[in-house]
Coordinates of N, CA and C in Angstrom, one line a residue:
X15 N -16.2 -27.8 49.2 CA -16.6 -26.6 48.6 C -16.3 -26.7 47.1
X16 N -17.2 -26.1 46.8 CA -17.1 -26.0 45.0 C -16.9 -24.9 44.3
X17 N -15.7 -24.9 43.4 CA -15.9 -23.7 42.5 C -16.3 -23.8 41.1
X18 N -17.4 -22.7 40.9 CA -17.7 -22.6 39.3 C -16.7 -21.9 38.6
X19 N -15.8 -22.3 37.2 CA -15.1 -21.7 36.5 C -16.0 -21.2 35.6
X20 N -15.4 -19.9 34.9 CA -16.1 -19.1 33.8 C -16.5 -20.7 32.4
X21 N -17.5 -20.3 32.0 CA -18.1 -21.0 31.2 C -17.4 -20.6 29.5
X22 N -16.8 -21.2 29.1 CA -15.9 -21.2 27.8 C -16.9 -20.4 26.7
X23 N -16.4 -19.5 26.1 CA -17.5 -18.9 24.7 C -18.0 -19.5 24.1
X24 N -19.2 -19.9 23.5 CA -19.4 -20.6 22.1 C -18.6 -20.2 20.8
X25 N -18.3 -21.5 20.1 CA -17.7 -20.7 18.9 C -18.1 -19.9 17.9
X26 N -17.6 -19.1 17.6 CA -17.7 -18.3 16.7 C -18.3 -18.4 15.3
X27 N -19.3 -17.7 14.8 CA -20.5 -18.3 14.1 C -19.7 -17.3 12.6
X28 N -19.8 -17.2 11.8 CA -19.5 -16.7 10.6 C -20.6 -15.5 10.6
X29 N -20.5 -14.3 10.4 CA -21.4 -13.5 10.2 C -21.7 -13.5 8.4
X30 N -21.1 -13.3 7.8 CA -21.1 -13.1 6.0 C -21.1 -14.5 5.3
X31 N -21.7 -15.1 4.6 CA -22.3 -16.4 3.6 C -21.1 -16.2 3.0
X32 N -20.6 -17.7 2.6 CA -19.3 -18.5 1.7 C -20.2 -18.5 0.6
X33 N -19.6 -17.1 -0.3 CA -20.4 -17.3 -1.6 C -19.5 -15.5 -2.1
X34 N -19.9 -15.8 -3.6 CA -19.4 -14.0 -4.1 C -20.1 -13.0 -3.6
X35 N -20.2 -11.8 -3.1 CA -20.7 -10.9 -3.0 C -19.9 -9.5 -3.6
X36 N -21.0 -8.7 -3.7 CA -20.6 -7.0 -4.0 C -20.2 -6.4 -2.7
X37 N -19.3 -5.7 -3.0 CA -18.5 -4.9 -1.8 C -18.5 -3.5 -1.9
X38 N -18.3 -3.0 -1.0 CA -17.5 -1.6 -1.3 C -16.6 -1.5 0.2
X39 N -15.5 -0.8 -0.9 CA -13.9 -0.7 0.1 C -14.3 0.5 0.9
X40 N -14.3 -0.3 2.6 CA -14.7 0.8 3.4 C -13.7 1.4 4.1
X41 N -12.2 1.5 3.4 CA -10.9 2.2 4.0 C -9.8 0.8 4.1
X42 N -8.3 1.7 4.8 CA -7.9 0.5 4.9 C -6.9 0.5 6.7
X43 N -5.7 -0.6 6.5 CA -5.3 0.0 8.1 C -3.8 -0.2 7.4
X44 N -2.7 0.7 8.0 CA -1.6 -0.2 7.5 C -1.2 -0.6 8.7
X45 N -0.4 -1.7 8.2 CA 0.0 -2.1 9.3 C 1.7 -2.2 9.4
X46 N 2.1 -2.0 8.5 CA 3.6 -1.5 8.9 C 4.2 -3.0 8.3
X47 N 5.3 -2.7 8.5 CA 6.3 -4.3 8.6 C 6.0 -5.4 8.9
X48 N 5.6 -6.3 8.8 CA 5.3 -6.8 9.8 C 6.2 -8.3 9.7
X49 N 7.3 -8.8 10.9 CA 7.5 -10.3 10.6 C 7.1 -11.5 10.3
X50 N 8.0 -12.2 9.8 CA 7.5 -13.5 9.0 C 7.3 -14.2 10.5
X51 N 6.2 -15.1 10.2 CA 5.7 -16.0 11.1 C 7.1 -16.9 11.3
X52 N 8.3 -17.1 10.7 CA 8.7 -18.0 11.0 C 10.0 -18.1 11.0
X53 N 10.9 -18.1 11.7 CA 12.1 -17.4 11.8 C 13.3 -17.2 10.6
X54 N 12.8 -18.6 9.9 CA 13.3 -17.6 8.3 C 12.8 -17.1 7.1
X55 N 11.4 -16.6 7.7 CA 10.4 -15.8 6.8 C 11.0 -14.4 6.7
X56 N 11.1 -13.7 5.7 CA 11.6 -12.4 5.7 C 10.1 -11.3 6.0
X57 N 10.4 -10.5 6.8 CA 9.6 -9.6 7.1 C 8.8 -8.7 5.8
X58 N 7.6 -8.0 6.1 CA 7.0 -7.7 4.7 C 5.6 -6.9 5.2
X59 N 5.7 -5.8 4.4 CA 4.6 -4.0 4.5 C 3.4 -5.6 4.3
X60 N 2.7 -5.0 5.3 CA 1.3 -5.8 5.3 C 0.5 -4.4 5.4
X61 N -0.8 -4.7 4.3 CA -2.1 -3.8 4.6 C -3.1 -4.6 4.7
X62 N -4.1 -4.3 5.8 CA -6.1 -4.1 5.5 C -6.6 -3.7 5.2
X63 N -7.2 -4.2 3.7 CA -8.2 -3.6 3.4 C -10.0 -3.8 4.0
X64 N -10.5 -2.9 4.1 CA -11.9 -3.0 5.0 C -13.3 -3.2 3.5
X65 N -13.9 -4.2 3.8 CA -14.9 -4.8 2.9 C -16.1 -4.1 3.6
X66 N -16.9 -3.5 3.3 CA -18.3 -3.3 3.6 C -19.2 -4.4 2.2
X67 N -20.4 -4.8 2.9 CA -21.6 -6.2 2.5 C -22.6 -5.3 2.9
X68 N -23.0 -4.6 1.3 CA -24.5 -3.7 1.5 C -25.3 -5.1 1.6
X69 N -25.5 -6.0 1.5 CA -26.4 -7.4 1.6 C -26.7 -8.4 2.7
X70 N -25.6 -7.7 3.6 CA -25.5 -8.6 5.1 C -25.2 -7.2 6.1
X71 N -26.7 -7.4 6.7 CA -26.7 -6.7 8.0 C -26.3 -7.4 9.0
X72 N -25.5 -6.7 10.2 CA -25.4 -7.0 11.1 C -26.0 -5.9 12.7
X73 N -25.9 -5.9 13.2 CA -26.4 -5.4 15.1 C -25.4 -4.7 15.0
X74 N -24.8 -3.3 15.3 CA -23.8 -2.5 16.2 C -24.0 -2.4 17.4
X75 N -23.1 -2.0 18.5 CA -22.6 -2.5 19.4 C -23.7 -0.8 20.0
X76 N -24.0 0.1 19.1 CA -25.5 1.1 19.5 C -26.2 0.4 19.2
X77 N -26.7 -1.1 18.7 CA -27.7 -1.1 18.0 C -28.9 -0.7 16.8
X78 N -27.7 -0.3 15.7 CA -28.0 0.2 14.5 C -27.5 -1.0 13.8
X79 N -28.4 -1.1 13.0 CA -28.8 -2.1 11.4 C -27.8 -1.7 10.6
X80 N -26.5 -2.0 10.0 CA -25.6 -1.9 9.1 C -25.0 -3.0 8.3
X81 N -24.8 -2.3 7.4 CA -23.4 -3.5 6.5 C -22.4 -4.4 7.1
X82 N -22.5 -5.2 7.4 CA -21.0 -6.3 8.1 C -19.6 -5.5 7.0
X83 N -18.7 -5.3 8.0 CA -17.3 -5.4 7.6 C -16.5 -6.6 7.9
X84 N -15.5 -6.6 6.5 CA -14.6 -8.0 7.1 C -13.5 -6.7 7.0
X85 N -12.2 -7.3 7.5 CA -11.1 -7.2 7.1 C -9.9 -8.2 6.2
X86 N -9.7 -7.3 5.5 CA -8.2 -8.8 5.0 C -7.4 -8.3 4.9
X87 N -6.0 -9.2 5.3 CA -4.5 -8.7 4.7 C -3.9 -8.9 3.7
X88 N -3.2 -8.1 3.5 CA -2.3 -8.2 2.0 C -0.7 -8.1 2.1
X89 N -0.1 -8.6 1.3 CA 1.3 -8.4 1.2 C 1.2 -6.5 0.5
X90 N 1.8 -5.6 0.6 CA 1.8 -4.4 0.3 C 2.8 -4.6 -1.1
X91 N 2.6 -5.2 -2.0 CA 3.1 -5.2 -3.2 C 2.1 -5.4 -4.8
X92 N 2.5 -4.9 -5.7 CA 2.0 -5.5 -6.7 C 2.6 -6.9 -7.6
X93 N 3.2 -7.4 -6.6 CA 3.9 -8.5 -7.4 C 4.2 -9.0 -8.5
X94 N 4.8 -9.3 -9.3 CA 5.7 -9.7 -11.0 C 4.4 -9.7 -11.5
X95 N 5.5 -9.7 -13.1 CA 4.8 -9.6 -14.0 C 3.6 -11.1 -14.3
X96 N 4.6 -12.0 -14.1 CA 3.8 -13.6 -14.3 C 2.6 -13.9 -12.9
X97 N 3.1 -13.1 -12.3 CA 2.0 -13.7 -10.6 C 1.7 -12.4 -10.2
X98 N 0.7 -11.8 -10.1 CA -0.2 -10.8 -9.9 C -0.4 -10.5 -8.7
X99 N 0.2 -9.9 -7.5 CA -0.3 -10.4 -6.2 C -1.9 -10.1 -6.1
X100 N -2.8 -10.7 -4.8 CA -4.1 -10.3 -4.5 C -4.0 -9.0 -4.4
X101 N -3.5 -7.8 -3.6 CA -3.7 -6.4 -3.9 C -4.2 -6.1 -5.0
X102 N -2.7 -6.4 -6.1 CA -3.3 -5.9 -7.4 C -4.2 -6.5 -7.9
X103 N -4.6 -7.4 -7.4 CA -6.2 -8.1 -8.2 C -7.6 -6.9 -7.9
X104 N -7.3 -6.5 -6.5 CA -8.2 -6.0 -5.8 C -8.5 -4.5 -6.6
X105 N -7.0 -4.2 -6.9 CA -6.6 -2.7 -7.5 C -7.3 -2.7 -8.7
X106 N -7.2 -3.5 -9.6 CA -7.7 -4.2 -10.5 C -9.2 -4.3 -10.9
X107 N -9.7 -4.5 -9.5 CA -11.5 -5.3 -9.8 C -12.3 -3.6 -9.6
X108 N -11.4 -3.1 -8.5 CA -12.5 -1.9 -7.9 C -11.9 -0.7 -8.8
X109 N -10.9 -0.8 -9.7 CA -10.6 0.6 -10.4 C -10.6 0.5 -11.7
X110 N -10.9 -0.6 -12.4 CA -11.3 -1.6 -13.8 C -10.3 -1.1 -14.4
X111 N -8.9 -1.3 -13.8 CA -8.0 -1.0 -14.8 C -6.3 -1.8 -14.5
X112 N -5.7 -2.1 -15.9 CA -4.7 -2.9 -16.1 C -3.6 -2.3 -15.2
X113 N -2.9 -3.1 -14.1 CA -1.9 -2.6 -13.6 C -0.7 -3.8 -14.3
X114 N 0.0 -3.4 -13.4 CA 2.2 -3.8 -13.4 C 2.5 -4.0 -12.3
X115 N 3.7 -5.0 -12.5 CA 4.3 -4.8 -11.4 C 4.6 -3.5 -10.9
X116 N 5.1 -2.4 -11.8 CA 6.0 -1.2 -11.3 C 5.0 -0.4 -11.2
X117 N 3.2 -0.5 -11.0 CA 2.6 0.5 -10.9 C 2.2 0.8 -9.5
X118 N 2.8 1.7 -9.5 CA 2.7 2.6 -8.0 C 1.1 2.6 -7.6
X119 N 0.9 2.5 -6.5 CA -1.1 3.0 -5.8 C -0.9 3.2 -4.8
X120 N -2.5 3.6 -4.4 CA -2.7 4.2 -3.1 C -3.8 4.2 -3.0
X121 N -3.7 3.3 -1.4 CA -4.7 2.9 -1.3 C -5.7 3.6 -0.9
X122 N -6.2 4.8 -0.8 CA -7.0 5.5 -0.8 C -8.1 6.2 -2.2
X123 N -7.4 5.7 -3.5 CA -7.8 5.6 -4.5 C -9.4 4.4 -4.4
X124 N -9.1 3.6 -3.1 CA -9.8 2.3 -2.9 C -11.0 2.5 -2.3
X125 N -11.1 3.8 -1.5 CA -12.0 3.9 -0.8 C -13.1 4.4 -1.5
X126 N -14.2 3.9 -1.2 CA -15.4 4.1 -1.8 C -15.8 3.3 -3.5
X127 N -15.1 2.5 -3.4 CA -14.7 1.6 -4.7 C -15.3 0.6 -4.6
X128 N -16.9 0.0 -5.3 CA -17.0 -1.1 -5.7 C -16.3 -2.2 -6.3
X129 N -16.7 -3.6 -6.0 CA -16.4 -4.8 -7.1 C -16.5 -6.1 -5.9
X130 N -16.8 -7.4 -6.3 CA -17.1 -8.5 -6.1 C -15.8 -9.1 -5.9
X131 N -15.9 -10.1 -4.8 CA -15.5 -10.2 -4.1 C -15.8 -12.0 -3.2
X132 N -15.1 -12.9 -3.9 CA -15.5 -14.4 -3.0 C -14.8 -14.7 -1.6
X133 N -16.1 -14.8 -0.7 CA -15.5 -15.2 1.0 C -15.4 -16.8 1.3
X134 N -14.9 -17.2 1.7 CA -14.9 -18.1 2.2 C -14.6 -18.7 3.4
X135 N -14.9 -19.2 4.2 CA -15.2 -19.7 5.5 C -13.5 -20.6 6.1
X136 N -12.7 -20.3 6.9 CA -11.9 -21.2 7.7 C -12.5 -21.7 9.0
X137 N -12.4 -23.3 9.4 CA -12.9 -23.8 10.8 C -11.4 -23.7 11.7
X138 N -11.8 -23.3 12.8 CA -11.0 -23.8 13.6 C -10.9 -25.1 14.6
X139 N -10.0 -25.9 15.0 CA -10.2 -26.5 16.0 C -11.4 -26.5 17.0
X140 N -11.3 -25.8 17.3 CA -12.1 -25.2 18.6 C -13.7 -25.0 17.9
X141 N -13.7 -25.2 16.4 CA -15.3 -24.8 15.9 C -15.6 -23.4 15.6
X142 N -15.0 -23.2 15.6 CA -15.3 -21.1 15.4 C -15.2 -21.3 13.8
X143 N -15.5 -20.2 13.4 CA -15.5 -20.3 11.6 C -14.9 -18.0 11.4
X144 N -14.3 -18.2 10.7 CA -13.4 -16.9 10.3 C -13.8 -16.7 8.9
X145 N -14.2 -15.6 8.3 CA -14.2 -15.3 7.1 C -13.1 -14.7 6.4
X146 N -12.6 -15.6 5.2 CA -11.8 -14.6 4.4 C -12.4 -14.6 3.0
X147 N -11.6 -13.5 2.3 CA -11.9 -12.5 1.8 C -10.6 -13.1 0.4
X148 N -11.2 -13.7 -0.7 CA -10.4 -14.3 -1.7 C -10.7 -13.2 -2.9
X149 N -11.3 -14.5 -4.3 CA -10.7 -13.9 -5.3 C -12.0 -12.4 -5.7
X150 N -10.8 -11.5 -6.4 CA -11.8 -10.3 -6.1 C -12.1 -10.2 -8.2
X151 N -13.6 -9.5 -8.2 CA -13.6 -9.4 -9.9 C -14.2 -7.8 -9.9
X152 N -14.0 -7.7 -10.9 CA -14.9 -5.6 -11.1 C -16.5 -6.3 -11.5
X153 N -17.3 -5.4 -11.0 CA -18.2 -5.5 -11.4 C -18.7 -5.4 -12.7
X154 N -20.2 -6.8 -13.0 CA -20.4 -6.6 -14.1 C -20.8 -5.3 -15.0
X155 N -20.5 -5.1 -16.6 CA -20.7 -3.9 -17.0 C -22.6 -3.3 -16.7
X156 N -22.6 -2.4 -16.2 CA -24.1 -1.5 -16.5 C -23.9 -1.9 -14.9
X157 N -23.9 -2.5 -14.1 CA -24.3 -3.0 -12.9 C -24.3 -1.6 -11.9
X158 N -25.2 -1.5 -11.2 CA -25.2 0.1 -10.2 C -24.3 -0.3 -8.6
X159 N -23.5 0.5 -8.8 CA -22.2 0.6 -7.7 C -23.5 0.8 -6.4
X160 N -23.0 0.3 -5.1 CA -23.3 0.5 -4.3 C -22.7 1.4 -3.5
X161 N -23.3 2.5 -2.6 CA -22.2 3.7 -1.7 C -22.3 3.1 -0.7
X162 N -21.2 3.5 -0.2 CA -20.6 3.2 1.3 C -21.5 3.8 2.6
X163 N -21.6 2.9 3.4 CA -22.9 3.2 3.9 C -22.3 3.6 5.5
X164 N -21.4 3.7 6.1 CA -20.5 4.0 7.1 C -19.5 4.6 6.8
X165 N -19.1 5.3 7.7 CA -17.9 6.6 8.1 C -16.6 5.6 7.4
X166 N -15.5 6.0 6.3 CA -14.7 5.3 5.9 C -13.9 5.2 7.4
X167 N -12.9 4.0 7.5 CA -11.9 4.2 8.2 C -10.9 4.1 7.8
X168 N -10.1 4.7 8.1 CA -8.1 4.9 7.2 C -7.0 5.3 8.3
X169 N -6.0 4.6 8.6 CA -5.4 4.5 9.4 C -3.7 4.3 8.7
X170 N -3.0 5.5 8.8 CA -1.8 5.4 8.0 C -0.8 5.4 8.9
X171 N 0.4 4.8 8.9 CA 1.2 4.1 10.3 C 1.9 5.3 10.7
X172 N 2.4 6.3 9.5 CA 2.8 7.6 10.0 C 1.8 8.7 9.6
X173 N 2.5 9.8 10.0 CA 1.7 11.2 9.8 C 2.0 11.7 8.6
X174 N 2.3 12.8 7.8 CA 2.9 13.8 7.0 C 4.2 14.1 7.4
X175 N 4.2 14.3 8.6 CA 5.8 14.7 9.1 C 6.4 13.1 8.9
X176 N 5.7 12.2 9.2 CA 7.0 10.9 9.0 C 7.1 10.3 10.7
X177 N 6.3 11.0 11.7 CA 5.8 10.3 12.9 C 5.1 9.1 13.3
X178 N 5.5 7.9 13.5 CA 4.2 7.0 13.9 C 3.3 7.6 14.5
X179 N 1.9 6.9 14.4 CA 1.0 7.7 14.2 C 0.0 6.3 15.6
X180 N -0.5 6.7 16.7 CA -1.0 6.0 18.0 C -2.2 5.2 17.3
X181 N -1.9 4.4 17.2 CA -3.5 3.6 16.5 C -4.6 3.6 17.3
X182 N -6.3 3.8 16.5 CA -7.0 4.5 17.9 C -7.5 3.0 17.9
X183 N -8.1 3.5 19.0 CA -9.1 2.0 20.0 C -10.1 1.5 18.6
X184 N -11.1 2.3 17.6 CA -11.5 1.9 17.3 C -11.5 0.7 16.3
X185 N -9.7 0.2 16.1 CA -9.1 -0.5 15.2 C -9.4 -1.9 16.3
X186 N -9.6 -1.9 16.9 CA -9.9 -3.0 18.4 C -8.0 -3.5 18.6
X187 N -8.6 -4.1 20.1 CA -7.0 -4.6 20.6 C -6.2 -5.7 19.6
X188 N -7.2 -7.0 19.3 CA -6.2 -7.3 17.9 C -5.6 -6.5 17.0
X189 N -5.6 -5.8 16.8 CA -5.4 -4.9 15.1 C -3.9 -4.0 15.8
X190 N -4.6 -3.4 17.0 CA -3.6 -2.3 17.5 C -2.2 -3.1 18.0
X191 N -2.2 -4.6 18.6 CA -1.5 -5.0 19.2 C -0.6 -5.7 18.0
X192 N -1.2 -5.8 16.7 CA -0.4 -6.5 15.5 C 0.6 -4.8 15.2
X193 N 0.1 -4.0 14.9 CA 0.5 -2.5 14.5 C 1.4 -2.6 15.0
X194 N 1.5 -2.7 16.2 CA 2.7 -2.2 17.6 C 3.7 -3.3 17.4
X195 N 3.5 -4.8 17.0 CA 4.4 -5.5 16.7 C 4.8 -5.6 15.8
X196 N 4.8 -4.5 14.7 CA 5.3 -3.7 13.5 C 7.0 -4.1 13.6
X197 N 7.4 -3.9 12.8 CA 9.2 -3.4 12.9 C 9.3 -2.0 13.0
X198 N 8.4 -1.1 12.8 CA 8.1 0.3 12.8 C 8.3 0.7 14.0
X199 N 7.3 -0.2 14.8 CA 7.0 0.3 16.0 C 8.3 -0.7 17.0
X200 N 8.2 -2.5 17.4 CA 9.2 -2.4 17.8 C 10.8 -2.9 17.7
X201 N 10.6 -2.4 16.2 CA 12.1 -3.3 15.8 C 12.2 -4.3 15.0
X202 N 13.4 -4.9 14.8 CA 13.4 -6.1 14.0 C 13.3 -7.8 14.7
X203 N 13.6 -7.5 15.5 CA 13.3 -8.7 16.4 C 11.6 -8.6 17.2
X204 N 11.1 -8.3 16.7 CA 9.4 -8.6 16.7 C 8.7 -9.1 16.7
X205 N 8.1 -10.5 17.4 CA 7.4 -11.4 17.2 C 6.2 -11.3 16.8
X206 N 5.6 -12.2 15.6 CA 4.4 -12.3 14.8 C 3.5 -12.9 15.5
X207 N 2.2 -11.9 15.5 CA 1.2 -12.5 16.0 C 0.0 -12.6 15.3
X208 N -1.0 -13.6 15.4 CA -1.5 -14.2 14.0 C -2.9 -14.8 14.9
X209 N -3.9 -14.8 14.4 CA -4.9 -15.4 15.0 C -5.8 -16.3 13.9
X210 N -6.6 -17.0 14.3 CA -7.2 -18.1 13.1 C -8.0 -16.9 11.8
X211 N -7.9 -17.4 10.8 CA -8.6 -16.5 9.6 C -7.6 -15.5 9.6
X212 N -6.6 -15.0 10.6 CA -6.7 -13.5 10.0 C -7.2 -12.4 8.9
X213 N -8.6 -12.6 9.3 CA -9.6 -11.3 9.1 C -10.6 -10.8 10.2
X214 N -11.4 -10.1 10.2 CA -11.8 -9.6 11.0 C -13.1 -10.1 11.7
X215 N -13.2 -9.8 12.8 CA -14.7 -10.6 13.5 C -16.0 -9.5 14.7
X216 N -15.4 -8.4 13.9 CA -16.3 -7.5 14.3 C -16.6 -6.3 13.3
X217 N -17.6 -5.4 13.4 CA -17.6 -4.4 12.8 C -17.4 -2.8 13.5
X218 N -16.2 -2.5 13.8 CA -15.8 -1.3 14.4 C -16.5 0.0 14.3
X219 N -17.7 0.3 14.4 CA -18.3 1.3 13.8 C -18.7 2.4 15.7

């Protein structure tokens, strides 16, 4: 007797071209604390920010023609004066203006914010290809901003009261299952979970 095993997925094809493109910030997620990958990595406020690509359509899961979203992570800092973190690059490109280390933001200031934006492609082992989400610039002067063409998403780890706040399904199971392995959610002894590219490989819409 013979058994058929499930037939392994094809790998994962890159939906958005390894090149600059114009963006607009389609929300963000926070994701809380989150541990260092490595047992003497110090823990550290990680955010997503959500990329919408007016230039690359992709199929919704209703079958509507839309913008691809990526996701990327960030360290939740503006980092020193001499090394700039990516955040504030990002803060930087989409709000065409000079930050600091000690300049306070919010990321909501972000939403609906053009500026450019280079992706580039990671392979995996296995052949799959992951998009991330590098160096970011403001757009050029006179250039026409693009509007956000889907429902922003924003997802803040607590409420107003200071409640963790249930992350919804639409964040998908990776996203919700990194949230929950927050220090927020469960503590300091929390193990890091990390998947190839950590950015995103769907459009949650």
């Amino acid at each position: 007797m013979k058994f058929q095993g499930e037939k392994p997925l094809p790998p994962r094809k890159a939906q958005v071209p390894a090149r600059t493109h114009v963006v607009v910030v389609a929300g963000y997620v926070d994701l809380g604390t989150q541990p260092g990958f490595k047992a003497d990595e110090p823990a550290k406020q990680r955010l997503s920010l959500i990329f919408e690509f007016p230039s690359v359509l992709v199929t919704t899961r209703d079958e509507r023609r839309m913008p691809a979203w990526l996701f990327q992570d960030y360290s939740a800092t503006m980092g020193s004066a001499k090394k700039p973190s990516n955040l504030r690059k990002v803060f930087e490109a989409a709000l065409n203006v000079a930050l600091d280390a000690n300049s306070e933001y919010d990321p909501r200031d972000l939403v609906g914010r053009a500026l450019q934006v280079k992706v580039t492609h990671d392979l995996t082992d296995t052949g799959s290809e992951w998009e991330r989400v590098g160096d970011a610039l403001a757009l050029p002067e006179g250039f026409a901003a693009p509007a956000l063409k889907a429902a922003p998403l924003i997802f803040d780890l607590r409420d107003e009261q200071g409640e963790l706040v249930e992350p919804p399904e639409r964040l998908g199971e990776w996203r919700i299952k990194k949230i929950k392995q927050s220090i927020e959610w469960s503590g300091p002894k929390a193990a890091s979970v990390a998947r190839p590219g950590d950015s995103a490989d769907d459009t949650p819409f």
